[in-house]
Amino acid sequence: MGGDKVPVVACPERDRRKEPCQPIRIGDTLTLRIYSRETAEVEIPAFGLVGVASPAAPALFELLFRSAARYGVRFTSSGKIAARITVLPAKGKPKPR
């Protein structure tokens, strides 16, 4: 990550050949691995987390989402966005009509 395009993390990591990808919702957990072409420090400011990413070893984050929002993951030295995580509201029961 960290190229010209910013990936949007839309769902938890899973084998997409076996089952479709599901959106991330409040209450979900996510294991996020960030690789970088060069060794670099990355942070998720909303969580107060910092890690080091490299081509051989990712920065590893375990996240639990408590609110619907967009979360940025950025490189600390440049401030460039490495990824965005979009979290949707929790699925609720349908309202009676």
PDB file of C-alpha atoms in Angstrom:
ATOM      1  CA  MET A   1       0.000   0.000   0.000  1.00  0.00           C
ATOM      2  CA  GLY A   2       1.008   3.572  -0.208  1.00  0.00           C
ATOM      3  CA  GLY A   3       1.031   3.831  -3.995  1.00  0.00           C
ATOM      4  CA  ASP A   4      -0.893   6.348  -6.053  1.00  0.00           C
ATOM      5  CA  LYS A   5      -4.249   4.746  -5.315  1.00  0.00           C
ATOM      6  CA  VAL A   6      -5.757   4.684  -1.832  1.00  0.00           C
ATOM      7  CA  PRO A   7      -7.404   1.330  -1.113  1.00  0.00           C
ATOM      8  CA  VAL A   8     -10.745   1.425   0.639  1.00  0.00           C
ATOM      9  CA  VAL A   9     -11.164  -1.353   3.153  1.00  0.00           C
ATOM     10  CA  ALA A  10     -14.784  -2.342   2.723  1.00  0.00           C
ATOM     11  CA  CYS A  11     -15.011  -5.690   4.432  1.00  0.00           C
ATOM     12  CA  PRO A  12     -13.120  -8.122   6.664  1.00  0.00           C
ATOM     13  CA  GLU A  13     -10.394 -10.244   5.130  1.00  0.00           C
ATOM     14  CA  ARG A  14     -11.703 -13.574   3.922  1.00  0.00           C
ATOM     15  CA  ASP A  15     -11.334 -16.000   1.047  1.00  0.00           C
ATOM     16  CA  ARG A  16     -13.567 -14.342  -1.555  1.00  0.00           C
ATOM     17  CA  ARG A  17     -13.696 -17.516  -3.632  1.00  0.00           C
ATOM     18  CA  LYS A  18     -15.586 -19.326  -0.872  1.00  0.00           C
ATOM     19  CA  GLU A  19     -18.008 -16.648   0.289  1.00  0.00           C
ATOM     20  CA  PRO A  20     -18.875 -13.068  -0.657  1.00  0.00           C
ATOM     21  CA  CYS A  21     -17.309 -10.159   1.140  1.00  0.00           C
ATOM     22  CA  GLN A  22     -19.510  -8.514   3.784  1.00  0.00           C
ATOM     23  CA  PRO A  23     -19.389  -4.835   4.823  1.00  0.00           C
ATOM     24  CA  ILE A  24     -17.744  -3.871   8.105  1.00  0.00           C
ATOM     25  CA  ARG A  25     -20.330  -2.818  10.684  1.00  0.00           C
ATOM     26  CA  ILE A  26     -20.333  -1.471  14.239  1.00  0.00           C
ATOM     27  CA  GLY A  27     -19.251  -4.277  16.570  1.00  0.00           C
ATOM     28  CA  ASP A  28     -17.138  -6.025  13.915  1.00  0.00           C
ATOM     29  CA  THR A  29     -13.443  -6.708  14.377  1.00  0.00           C
ATOM     30  CA  LEU A  30     -10.792  -6.386  11.701  1.00  0.00           C
ATOM     31  CA  THR A  31      -7.218  -7.591  11.424  1.00  0.00           C
ATOM     32  CA  LEU A  32      -5.513  -5.032   9.207  1.00  0.00           C
ATOM     33  CA  ARG A  33      -2.096  -5.599   7.644  1.00  0.00           C
ATOM     34  CA  ILE A  34      -0.373  -2.641   5.983  1.00  0.00           C
ATOM     35  CA  TYR A  35       2.682  -3.275   3.795  1.00  0.00           C
ATOM     36  CA  SER A  36       4.909  -0.515   2.438  1.00  0.00           C
ATOM     37  CA  ARG A  37       7.453  -0.385  -0.397  1.00  0.00           C
ATOM     38  CA  GLU A  38       9.944   1.068   2.105  1.00  0.00           C
ATOM     39  CA  THR A  39      10.085   0.783   5.888  1.00  0.00           C
ATOM     40  CA  ALA A  40       7.639   3.366   7.181  1.00  0.00           C
ATOM     41  CA  GLU A  41       5.627   4.214  10.275  1.00  0.00           C
ATOM     42  CA  VAL A  42       1.849   4.117   9.829  1.00  0.00           C
ATOM     43  CA  GLU A  43      -0.872   5.263  12.203  1.00  0.00           C
ATOM     44  CA  ILE A  44      -4.602   5.078  12.733  1.00  0.00           C
ATOM     45  CA  PRO A  45      -5.213   8.362  14.576  1.00  0.00           C
ATOM     46  CA  ALA A  46      -8.801   7.584  15.605  1.00  0.00           C
ATOM     47  CA  PHE A  47      -7.530   4.578  17.559  1.00  0.00           C
ATOM     48  CA  GLY A  48      -4.236   6.079  18.730  1.00  0.00           C
ATOM     49  CA  LEU A  49      -2.329   3.214  17.104  1.00  0.00           C
ATOM     50  CA  VAL A  50       1.083   3.304  15.418  1.00  0.00           C
ATOM     51  CA  GLY A  51       2.974   0.505  13.663  1.00  0.00           C
ATOM     52  CA  VAL A  52       5.913  -0.054  11.319  1.00  0.00           C
ATOM     53  CA  ALA A  53       5.346  -1.428   7.813  1.00  0.00           C
ATOM     54  CA  SER A  54       7.916  -2.759   5.346  1.00  0.00           C
ATOM     55  CA  PRO A  55       7.923  -4.847   2.153  1.00  0.00           C
ATOM     56  CA  ALA A  56       8.570  -8.017   4.161  1.00  0.00           C
ATOM     57  CA  ALA A  57       6.665  -7.351   7.380  1.00  0.00           C
ATOM     58  CA  PRO A  58       3.354  -5.534   7.689  1.00  0.00           C
ATOM     59  CA  ALA A  59       2.172  -3.161  10.370  1.00  0.00           C
ATOM     60  CA  LEU A  60      -0.479  -5.245  12.126  1.00  0.00           C
ATOM     61  CA  PHE A  61      -3.576  -3.761  13.747  1.00  0.00           C
ATOM     62  CA  GLU A  62      -6.455  -5.492  15.541  1.00  0.00           C
ATOM     63  CA  LEU A  63      -9.485  -3.193  15.452  1.00  0.00           C
ATOM     64  CA  LEU A  64     -12.943  -3.245  17.065  1.00  0.00           C
ATOM     65  CA  PHE A  65     -15.383  -0.746  15.606  1.00  0.00           C
ATOM     66  CA  ARG A  66     -17.755   1.022  17.995  1.00  0.00           C
ATOM     67  CA  SER A  67     -19.138   3.696  15.667  1.00  0.00           C
ATOM     68  CA  ALA A  68     -20.066   4.109  12.018  1.00  0.00           C
ATOM     69  CA  ALA A  69     -17.445   6.305  10.381  1.00  0.00           C
ATOM     70  CA  ARG A  70     -14.599   6.494   7.910  1.00  0.00           C
ATOM     71  CA  TYR A  71     -11.214   5.835   9.463  1.00  0.00           C
ATOM     72  CA  GLY A  72      -7.947   6.900   7.882  1.00  0.00           C
ATOM     73  CA  VAL A  73      -4.684   4.977   8.000  1.00  0.00           C
ATOM     74  CA  ARG A  74      -1.746   7.226   7.146  1.00  0.00           C
ATOM     75  CA  PHE A  75       2.008   7.311   6.865  1.00  0.00           C
ATOM     76  CA  THR A  76       3.320   9.450   9.724  1.00  0.00           C
ATOM     77  CA  SER A  77       6.339  10.904   7.887  1.00  0.00           C
ATOM     78  CA  SER A  78       4.429  12.202   4.858  1.00  0.00           C
ATOM     79  CA  GLY A  79       0.859  12.332   6.139  1.00  0.00           C
ATOM     80  CA  LYS A  80      -0.253  10.463   2.995  1.00  0.00           C
ATOM     81  CA  ILE A  81      -3.258   8.187   3.346  1.00  0.00           C
ATOM     82  CA  ALA A  82      -2.372   4.478   3.161  1.00  0.00           C
ATOM     83  CA  ALA A  83      -5.957   3.210   3.408  1.00  0.00           C
ATOM     84  CA  ARG A  84      -9.472   4.139   4.464  1.00  0.00           C
ATOM     85  CA  ILE A  85     -11.831   1.951   6.431  1.00  0.00           C
ATOM     86  CA  THR A  86     -15.553   2.519   6.051  1.00  0.00           C
ATOM     87  CA  VAL A  87     -17.731   1.212   8.902  1.00  0.00           C
ATOM     88  CA  LEU A  88     -21.500   1.014   8.470  1.00  0.00           C
ATOM     89  CA  PRO A  89     -24.182   1.093  11.186  1.00  0.00           C
ATOM     90  CA  ALA A  90     -25.004  -2.225  12.841  1.00  0.00           C
ATOM     91  CA  LYS A  91     -27.713  -4.247  11.172  1.00  0.00           C
ATOM     92  CA  GLY A  92     -30.893  -3.919  13.156  1.00  0.00           C
ATOM     93  CA  LYS A  93     -34.188  -5.675  13.077  1.00  0.00           C
ATOM     94  CA  PRO A  94     -36.540  -4.331  10.416  1.00  0.00           C
ATOM     95  CA  LYS A  95     -39.024  -1.807  11.741  1.00  0.00           C
ATOM     96  CA  PRO A  96     -42.645  -3.002  11.806  1.00  0.00           C
ATOM     97  CA  ARG A  97     -44.869  -1.401   9.186  1.00  0.00           C
TER      98      ARG A  97
END
